[in-house]
Tab-separated table of C-alpha atoms in Angstrom:
chain	number	residue	atom	x	y	z
U	1	MET	CA	0.000	0.000	0.000
U	2	SER	CA	0.945	3.692	-0.138
U	3	ALA	CA	2.489	3.548	3.367
U	4	SER	CA	5.386	1.519	1.921
U	5	ILE	CA	6.412	4.362	-0.416
U	6	PRO	CA	9.284	6.514	0.926
U	7	GLY	CA	8.450	9.978	2.195
U	8	LYS	CA	7.990	11.874	5.440
U	9	ARG	CA	4.483	13.154	4.751
U	10	GLU	CA	1.567	10.802	5.308
U	11	LEU	CA	-1.265	10.431	2.802
U	12	PRO	CA	-4.854	10.496	4.048
U	13	GLU	CA	-5.852	6.915	4.834
U	14	SER	CA	-8.918	7.223	2.610
U	15	ARG	CA	-11.168	9.800	1.033
U	16	TYR	CA	-14.012	8.180	2.993
U	17	ASP	CA	-14.772	7.891	6.701
U	18	LEU	CA	-13.417	4.462	7.645
U	19	GLY	CA	-15.010	4.767	11.073
U	20	THR	CA	-18.410	4.066	9.480
U	21	TYR	CA	-19.633	0.966	7.686
U	22	TRP	CA	-20.758	2.894	4.587
U	23	GLY	CA	-17.409	4.697	4.430
U	24	ARG	CA	-15.616	1.340	4.477
U	25	VAL	CA	-17.941	0.039	1.753
U	26	GLN	CA	-17.031	2.992	-0.480
U	27	HIS	CA	-13.349	2.510	0.274
U	28	THR	CA	-13.591	-1.231	-0.427
U	29	LEU	CA	-15.293	-0.527	-3.749
U	30	GLU	CA	-12.097	1.242	-4.791
U	31	ILE	CA	-9.781	-1.524	-3.591
U	32	THR	CA	-11.872	-4.179	-5.378
U	33	ASP	CA	-12.365	-2.132	-8.567
U	34	PRO	CA	-11.325	-4.470	-11.443
U	35	SER	CA	-10.333	-1.488	-13.611
U	36	THR	CA	-7.155	-1.185	-11.513
U	37	LEU	CA	-6.000	-4.490	-13.026
U	38	PHE	CA	-5.397	-2.683	-16.326
U	39	ALA	CA	-2.885	-0.256	-14.825
U	40	GLY	CA	-0.010	-2.682	-15.409
U	41	SER	CA	3.532	-2.181	-14.155
U	42	ALA	CA	3.859	1.163	-15.935
U	43	GLY	CA	0.659	2.497	-14.350
U	44	LEU	CA	1.726	1.218	-10.936
U	45	ASN	CA	5.155	2.861	-11.192
U	46	HIS	CA	3.579	6.145	-12.299
U	47	SER	CA	1.163	5.988	-9.361
U	48	LYS	CA	4.000	5.304	-6.923
U	49	GLN	CA	5.935	8.276	-8.311
U	50	LEU	CA	2.953	10.587	-7.803
U	51	ILE	CA	2.497	9.387	-4.231
U	52	ALA	CA	6.226	9.797	-3.558
U	53	LYS	CA	6.031	13.399	-4.761
U	54	TYR	CA	3.169	14.081	-2.351
U	55	LYS	CA	4.938	12.400	0.560
U	56	GLN	CA	8.096	14.367	-0.184
U	57	GLY	CA	6.196	17.662	-0.337
U	58	GLU	CA	6.422	18.307	-4.093
U	59	LEU	CA	2.640	18.011	-4.450
U	60	LYS	CA	0.818	20.110	-1.871
U	61	GLU	CA	-2.697	18.661	-1.895
U	62	MET	CA	-4.708	15.602	-2.884
U	63	THR	CA	-5.953	15.867	-6.458
U	64	PRO	CA	-8.256	13.498	-8.414
U	65	GLU	CA	-5.159	12.142	-10.182
U	66	LEU	CA	-3.444	11.520	-6.855
U	67	TRP	CA	-6.510	9.791	-5.397
U	68	LYS	CA	-6.556	7.539	-8.480
U	69	ALA	CA	-2.856	6.769	-7.961
U	70	LYS	CA	-3.518	5.840	-4.332
U	71	LYS	CA	-6.391	3.607	-5.431
U	72	ILE	CA	-4.115	1.715	-7.837
U	73	VAL	CA	-1.358	1.323	-5.245
U	74	ASP	CA	-3.701	0.286	-2.417
U	75	SER	CA	-5.394	-2.347	-4.595
U	76	THR	CA	-2.065	-3.745	-5.826
U	77	ILE	CA	0.551	-3.491	-3.044
U	78	HIS	CA	0.492	-5.635	0.105
U	79	PRO	CA	0.529	-3.341	3.191
U	80	ASP	CA	3.080	-5.471	5.075
U	81	THR	CA	5.552	-6.440	2.345
U	82	GLY	CA	5.318	-3.398	0.068
U	83	GLU	CA	5.318	-5.811	-2.892
U	84	PRO	CA	2.566	-6.310	-5.502
U	85	VAL	CA	0.114	-9.133	-4.800
U	86	VAL	CA	0.094	-11.657	-7.663
U	87	LEU	CA	-2.625	-10.460	-10.045
U	88	PRO	CA	-5.155	-13.360	-9.933
U	89	PHE	CA	-5.119	-13.245	-6.128
U	90	ARG	CA	-5.710	-9.509	-5.618
U	91	MET	CA	-9.065	-8.505	-4.169
U	92	SER	CA	-9.655	-6.444	-7.326
U	93	CYS	CA	-9.553	-9.756	-9.234
U	94	PHE	CA	-11.426	-11.750	-6.582
U	95	VAL	CA	-14.765	-11.836	-8.398
U	96	LEU	CA	-13.289	-12.701	-11.785
U	97	SER	CA	-11.036	-15.409	-10.334
U	98	ASN	CA	-13.957	-16.978	-8.464
U	99	LEU	CA	-16.538	-16.683	-11.243
U	100	ILE	CA	-15.662	-19.820	-13.189
U	101	VAL	CA	-15.090	-21.915	-10.078
U	102	THR	CA	-18.359	-20.761	-8.489
U	103	ALA	CA	-20.322	-21.428	-11.663
U	104	GLY	CA	-18.793	-24.888	-11.898
U	105	MET	CA	-19.803	-25.780	-8.351
U	106	LEU	CA	-23.368	-24.644	-9.054
U	107	THR	CA	-23.712	-26.809	-12.169
U	108	PRO	CA	-26.842	-28.973	-11.760
U	109	GLY	CA	-26.413	-32.748	-11.742
U	110	LEU	CA	-22.711	-32.838	-10.901
U	111	THR	CA	-21.312	-36.328	-10.377
U	112	THR	CA	-19.271	-37.134	-7.290
U	113	ARG	CA	-16.099	-36.826	-9.348
U	114	GLY	CA	-17.185	-33.431	-10.688
U	115	THR	CA	-18.124	-32.222	-7.212
U	116	ILE	CA	-14.716	-33.182	-5.837
U	117	ALA	CA	-12.888	-31.609	-8.799
U	118	TRP	CA	-14.643	-28.250	-8.381
U	119	GLN	CA	-14.155	-28.265	-4.608
U	120	VAL	CA	-10.436	-28.897	-5.110
U	121	ALA	CA	-10.288	-26.015	-7.603
U	122	ASN	CA	-12.189	-23.742	-5.218
U	123	GLN	CA	-10.006	-24.540	-2.215
U	124	SER	CA	-6.836	-24.158	-4.288
U	125	LEU	CA	-7.960	-20.652	-5.205
U	126	ASN	CA	-8.968	-19.900	-1.596
U	127	VAL	CA	-5.566	-20.970	-0.317
U	128	ALA	CA	-3.796	-18.709	-2.814
U	129	ILE	CA	-6.012	-15.699	-2.014
U	130	ASN	CA	-5.855	-16.153	1.763
U	131	TYR	CA	-2.081	-16.604	1.707
U	132	SER	CA	-1.494	-13.645	-0.625
U	133	ASN	CA	-3.601	-11.195	1.420
U	134	ALA	CA	-2.809	-12.365	4.966
U	135	ASN	CA	-0.902	-10.372	7.575
U	136	LYS	CA	2.758	-11.075	6.775
U	137	SER	CA	4.307	-10.338	10.167
U	138	SER	CA	4.115	-14.098	10.896
U	139	PRO	CA	5.073	-15.868	7.640
U	140	LEU	CA	3.669	-19.334	6.960
U	141	SER	CA	6.096	-22.136	6.076
U	142	TYR	CA	5.579	-24.173	2.919
U	143	SER	CA	4.896	-27.287	4.976
U	144	LYS	CA	2.132	-25.433	6.861
U	145	ILE	CA	0.681	-24.197	3.584
U	146	ALA	CA	0.590	-27.743	2.205
U	147	GLN	CA	-0.923	-29.120	5.413
U	148	SER	CA	-3.596	-26.415	5.498
U	149	TYR	CA	-4.387	-26.913	1.833
U	150	PHE	CA	-5.038	-30.638	2.119
U	151	LEU	CA	-7.099	-30.209	5.299
U	152	ALA	CA	-9.277	-27.538	3.635
U	153	VAL	CA	-9.763	-29.628	0.493
U	154	GLY	CA	-10.650	-32.676	2.575
U	155	ALA	CA	-13.196	-30.726	4.620
U	156	SER	CA	-14.936	-29.133	1.623
U	157	CYS	CA	-15.107	-32.374	-0.355
U	158	SER	CA	-16.457	-34.286	2.647
U	159	VAL	CA	-19.243	-31.745	3.209
U	160	ALA	CA	-20.155	-31.506	-0.485
U	161	VAL	CA	-20.154	-35.244	-1.198
U	162	GLY	CA	-21.939	-36.018	2.069
U	163	LEU	CA	-24.739	-33.543	1.434
U	164	ASN	CA	-25.069	-34.546	-2.218
U	165	SER	CA	-25.649	-38.146	-1.148
U	166	LEU	CA	-28.027	-37.119	1.641
U	167	VAL	CA	-30.465	-34.971	-0.368
U	168	PRO	CA	-31.741	-37.776	-2.705
U	169	ARG	CA	-32.479	-39.942	0.348
U	170	LEU	CA	-34.887	-37.435	1.871
U	171	LYS	CA	-38.318	-39.061	1.739
U	172	SER	CA	-40.542	-36.423	3.311
U	173	VAL	CA	-39.816	-33.555	0.892
U	174	SER	CA	-41.257	-32.817	-2.532
U	175	PRO	CA	-39.228	-33.185	-5.762
U	176	SER	CA	-39.112	-29.402	-6.190
U	177	THR	CA	-37.761	-29.005	-2.659
U	178	LYS	CA	-35.116	-31.638	-3.368
U	179	ILE	CA	-34.011	-29.678	-6.441
U	180	LEU	CA	-33.778	-26.526	-4.355
U	181	LEU	CA	-31.801	-28.278	-1.613
U	182	SER	CA	-29.419	-29.773	-4.158
U	183	ARG	CA	-28.757	-26.264	-5.487
U	184	LEU	CA	-27.888	-25.107	-1.959
U	185	VAL	CA	-25.438	-27.945	-1.242
U	186	PRO	CA	-22.514	-25.979	-2.782
U	187	PHE	CA	-23.231	-23.111	-0.371
U	188	ALA	CA	-22.911	-25.350	2.680
U	189	ALA	CA	-19.654	-26.770	1.333
U	190	VAL	CA	-18.184	-23.423	0.287
U	191	ALA	CA	-19.211	-21.546	3.446
U	192	SER	CA	-17.926	-24.178	5.865
U	193	ALA	CA	-14.724	-24.896	3.959
U	194	GLY	CA	-14.087	-21.196	3.284
U	195	PHE	CA	-14.405	-20.440	6.988
U	196	LEU	CA	-12.082	-23.319	7.866
U	197	ASN	CA	-9.649	-22.391	5.094
U	198	VAL	CA	-8.944	-18.979	6.631
U	199	PHE	CA	-8.209	-20.488	10.046
U	200	LEU	CA	-5.980	-23.175	8.547
U	201	MET	CA	-4.043	-20.838	6.262
U	202	ARG	CA	-3.559	-18.207	8.961
U	203	GLY	CA	-3.206	-20.480	11.970
U	204	GLU	CA	0.449	-19.531	12.384
U	205	GLU	CA	-0.632	-15.941	13.074
U	206	MET	CA	-2.721	-17.105	16.033
U	207	ARG	CA	0.114	-19.264	17.364
U	208	THR	CA	2.872	-16.625	17.151
U	209	GLY	CA	0.893	-13.360	17.110
U	210	ILE	CA	0.924	-10.349	14.786
U	211	ASP	CA	2.524	-6.920	15.173
U	212	VAL	CA	0.490	-4.235	16.922
U	213	TYR	CA	1.278	-0.511	16.932
U	214	PRO	CA	0.244	2.423	19.135
U	215	VAL	CA	-2.362	4.768	17.666
U	216	LEU	CA	-0.705	8.160	17.227
U	217	SER	CA	-2.524	11.366	18.089
U	218	GLU	CA	-2.734	14.205	15.578
U	219	ALA	CA	-0.254	16.155	17.724
U	220	SER	CA	2.213	13.270	17.562
U	221	LYS	CA	1.804	13.019	13.791
U	222	GLN	CA	2.436	16.749	13.380
U	223	SER	CA	5.464	16.544	15.657
U	224	LEU	CA	6.903	13.702	13.583
U	225	ALA	CA	6.267	15.629	10.373
U	226	ALA	CA	8.090	18.646	11.816
U	227	GLU	CA	11.043	16.367	12.594
U	228	GLY	CA	10.972	15.022	9.049
U	229	ARG	CA	9.883	11.541	10.129
U	230	SER	CA	7.007	9.441	8.831
U	231	GLU	CA	4.299	7.874	11.014
U	232	ALA	CA	5.795	4.419	10.423
U	233	GLU	CA	9.157	5.608	11.712
U	234	GLY	CA	7.566	7.102	14.816
U	235	ALA	CA	5.442	4.116	15.771
U	236	PRO	CA	7.511	0.913	15.904
U	237	SER	CA	5.808	-2.373	16.724
U	238	LEU	CA	4.912	-2.912	20.376
U	239	GLY	CA	5.352	-6.642	19.859
U	240	LYS	CA	3.319	-9.591	18.604
U	241	SER	CA	-0.131	-10.269	20.040
U	242	ARG	CA	-1.881	-13.635	19.737
U	243	LYS	CA	-5.201	-12.108	20.819
U	244	ALA	CA	-5.000	-9.531	18.035
U	245	ALA	CA	-4.181	-12.318	15.584
U	246	THR	CA	-7.159	-14.396	16.710
U	247	LEU	CA	-9.455	-11.406	16.265
U	248	ALA	CA	-7.991	-10.637	12.835
U	249	VAL	CA	-8.362	-14.212	11.574
U	250	SER	CA	-11.868	-14.633	13.045
U	251	GLU	CA	-13.150	-11.446	11.421
U	252	THR	CA	-11.613	-12.386	8.079
U	253	ALA	CA	-13.173	-15.857	8.236
U	254	LEU	CA	-16.571	-14.368	9.028
U	255	SER	CA	-16.258	-11.901	6.147
U	256	ARG	CA	-15.673	-14.860	3.801
U	257	VAL	CA	-18.962	-16.416	4.956
U	258	LEU	CA	-20.746	-13.071	4.570
U	259	ASN	CA	-19.388	-12.856	1.029
U	260	SER	CA	-20.189	-16.411	-0.063
U	261	THR	CA	-23.695	-16.561	1.414
U	262	PRO	CA	-25.547	-14.316	-1.076
U	263	ILE	CA	-23.437	-15.562	-4.008
U	264	MET	CA	-24.153	-19.232	-3.346
U	265	VAL	CA	-27.784	-18.788	-2.266
U	266	VAL	CA	-29.427	-15.967	-4.241
U	267	PRO	CA	-28.490	-16.929	-7.856
U	268	PRO	CA	-29.640	-20.572	-7.482
U	269	LEU	CA	-32.959	-19.458	-5.977
U	270	ILE	CA	-33.523	-16.937	-8.784
U	271	LEU	CA	-32.506	-19.484	-11.418
U	272	VAL	CA	-35.018	-22.046	-10.111
U	273	GLN	CA	-37.773	-19.473	-10.623
U	274	LEU	CA	-36.494	-18.391	-14.047
U	275	GLN	CA	-36.441	-22.005	-15.242
U	276	LYS	CA	-40.209	-22.065	-14.787
U	277	ARG	CA	-40.569	-19.282	-17.367
U	278	GLU	CA	-41.417	-20.219	-20.940
U	279	TRP	CA	-38.577	-18.241	-22.534
U	280	LEU	CA	-35.948	-20.222	-20.628
U	281	LYS	CA	-37.772	-23.524	-21.178
U	282	ARG	CA	-37.670	-22.828	-24.917
U	283	ASN	CA	-33.984	-21.875	-24.769
U	284	PRO	CA	-32.317	-24.199	-22.237
U	285	ARG	CA	-28.883	-23.299	-23.618
U	286	LEU	CA	-29.318	-19.872	-22.034
U	287	THR	CA	-29.382	-21.403	-18.543
U	288	THR	CA	-25.610	-21.327	-18.097
U	289	PRO	CA	-25.133	-17.718	-19.348
U	290	VAL	CA	-28.029	-16.559	-17.147
U	291	ASN	CA	-26.527	-18.352	-14.165
U	292	LEU	CA	-23.122	-16.768	-14.791
U	293	GLY	CA	-24.719	-13.328	-15.096
U	294	LEU	CA	-26.541	-13.758	-11.793
U	295	ILE	CA	-23.358	-14.941	-10.071
U	296	LEU	CA	-21.292	-12.085	-11.503
U	297	GLY	CA	-23.794	-9.421	-10.500
U	298	MET	CA	-24.289	-10.786	-6.994
U	299	SER	CA	-20.523	-11.181	-6.529
U	300	TYR	CA	-19.837	-7.508	-7.231
U	301	ILE	CA	-22.629	-6.517	-4.842
U	302	ALA	CA	-21.614	-8.883	-2.037
U	303	LEU	CA	-17.817	-8.433	-2.008
U	304	PRO	CA	-17.539	-4.802	-0.812
U	305	LEU	CA	-20.422	-5.268	1.637
U	306	ALA	CA	-18.682	-8.310	3.186
U	307	LEU	CA	-15.126	-6.946	3.254
U	308	ALA	CA	-16.318	-3.696	4.833
U	309	ALA	CA	-17.923	-5.509	7.761
U	310	PHE	CA	-14.647	-5.085	9.672
U	311	PRO	CA	-11.901	-2.445	9.269
U	312	GLN	CA	-8.730	-3.664	7.574
U	313	ARG	CA	-6.662	-1.608	10.001
U	314	GLN	CA	-8.304	-2.615	13.237
U	315	ARG	CA	-8.136	-0.438	16.353
U	316	ILE	CA	-8.696	-1.949	19.785
U	317	SER	CA	-7.827	-1.131	23.387
U	318	ALA	CA	-4.355	-2.240	24.492
U	319	GLU	CA	-5.978	-3.442	27.728
U	320	SER	CA	-7.923	-6.104	25.778
U	321	LEU	CA	-4.672	-7.751	24.634
U	322	GLU	CA	-2.056	-9.689	26.579
U	323	PRO	CA	-0.843	-8.216	29.907
U	324	GLU	CA	2.454	-7.044	28.387
U	325	PHE	CA	0.574	-4.482	26.273
U	326	SER	CA	-1.239	-2.947	29.243
U	327	GLY	CA	-0.638	0.790	29.459
U	328	ARG	CA	1.349	0.850	26.209
U	329	GLY	CA	-1.406	1.979	23.879
U	330	GLY	CA	-1.286	5.237	21.994
U	331	GLU	CA	-4.060	7.821	21.793
U	332	GLY	CA	-6.946	6.757	24.029
U	333	GLY	CA	-5.001	3.653	25.047
U	334	MET	CA	-5.586	2.190	21.588
U	335	VAL	CA	-3.416	0.020	19.366
U	336	VAL	CA	-3.794	-0.757	15.651
U	337	PHE	CA	-2.924	-3.775	13.489
U	338	ASN	CA	-3.404	-4.987	9.935
U	339	ARG	CA	-6.296	-7.482	9.891
U	340	GLY	CA	-5.525	-8.664	6.375
U	341	ILE	CA	-8.271	-9.135	3.818
C-alpha cells in the first residue's frame, strides 16, 4: 500500500470515513475495482511516483489524479511487504477469479467426481487468495501451507459429497424441494470450507501473534512531520499479540462467509424461478449464461459489503490484549494492526 512508499508526509488513509460501515464500503469498492488491473507495471510505477512526490512535499494537496494513484497502489501493493500481490489473487480480481469456479460448483447434476474436482479447484484458489492477502508479520512455512491446503480440500469435499448423497435420500420432501436443496449444497460446502480455510491458512498468526502498533494522536503526527519523520518511523511495533491475531483471523473468516452466502444462495434461488418461465424452457442453452450473469452481479454486490464488515486496520484497546501491552497503547489507550483481507 501507499504507506510503503518513501516519504515523510503521510497520505490520508482514505477519502471516505473508515469509522463508518458505509465509508468502508465505499473505500472497499475502490480496492476491489477491477479497472485497476489494467494499470499494469507502468501504471503502478507512475502511481507510486505521484504518491512519492506528495509524501516528499512536491505536491501540496490531494488531487483526483493523486486519489486515483492511491487507489491503484492500495489495490495492488500488500501493506506489510510493500510488494505487488500476484494479479489473480488480488481482491480487485477476486470476483473474476472466483466466477468460473463458483459457476462450476453450481452446475446442476454434478457427479461425485465433478463435485470433488470443483471443490479442489475452489479450495486451491482460496488458499492462494488467503495466503497472498494475509498479515505477513508471521510468515507461513511451505509445509504449513501444504498441510492447510489438504485439510481444507478434505473438509470441503467431505461436506459436499456427504450432502449430495443425503439430499436424494430425503423421503418427506417434494421433488421441487429436493431440487432446491441440491442447489444449496454448494453453499454449505463453500461456506464451511471457506471459513475453515482462513483459520488453517492463517493459523500460524494465532500461534505466534501479529505486530500491533500504538495509535498516534494528531499532535504526535504533526510533531513527527516537523522532525521530518514518517508515522511508520515514529510508531515501531509494540510486539506480537496472539489475541489480536485471533481477532484478525476470526473477522476475516466471518467476512468470507458473509461474502459467499448471497453468491451461493441468491443466484440458485432466482434461477429455479427463471427455469419455470417459458422463454428459458424454450432456450435451455441460455441457462448457463443466465446463471453466470446472476453470479457475476451478486458477486460484485456482495464483495464490498462483506469486506467492509470489519476495518482492515483494526483499532482496539491495548488493555484487551495480553498483559504485556497494558498501558502501552497510543491515543486513548488504543493500538492498531493490519487485519488482512
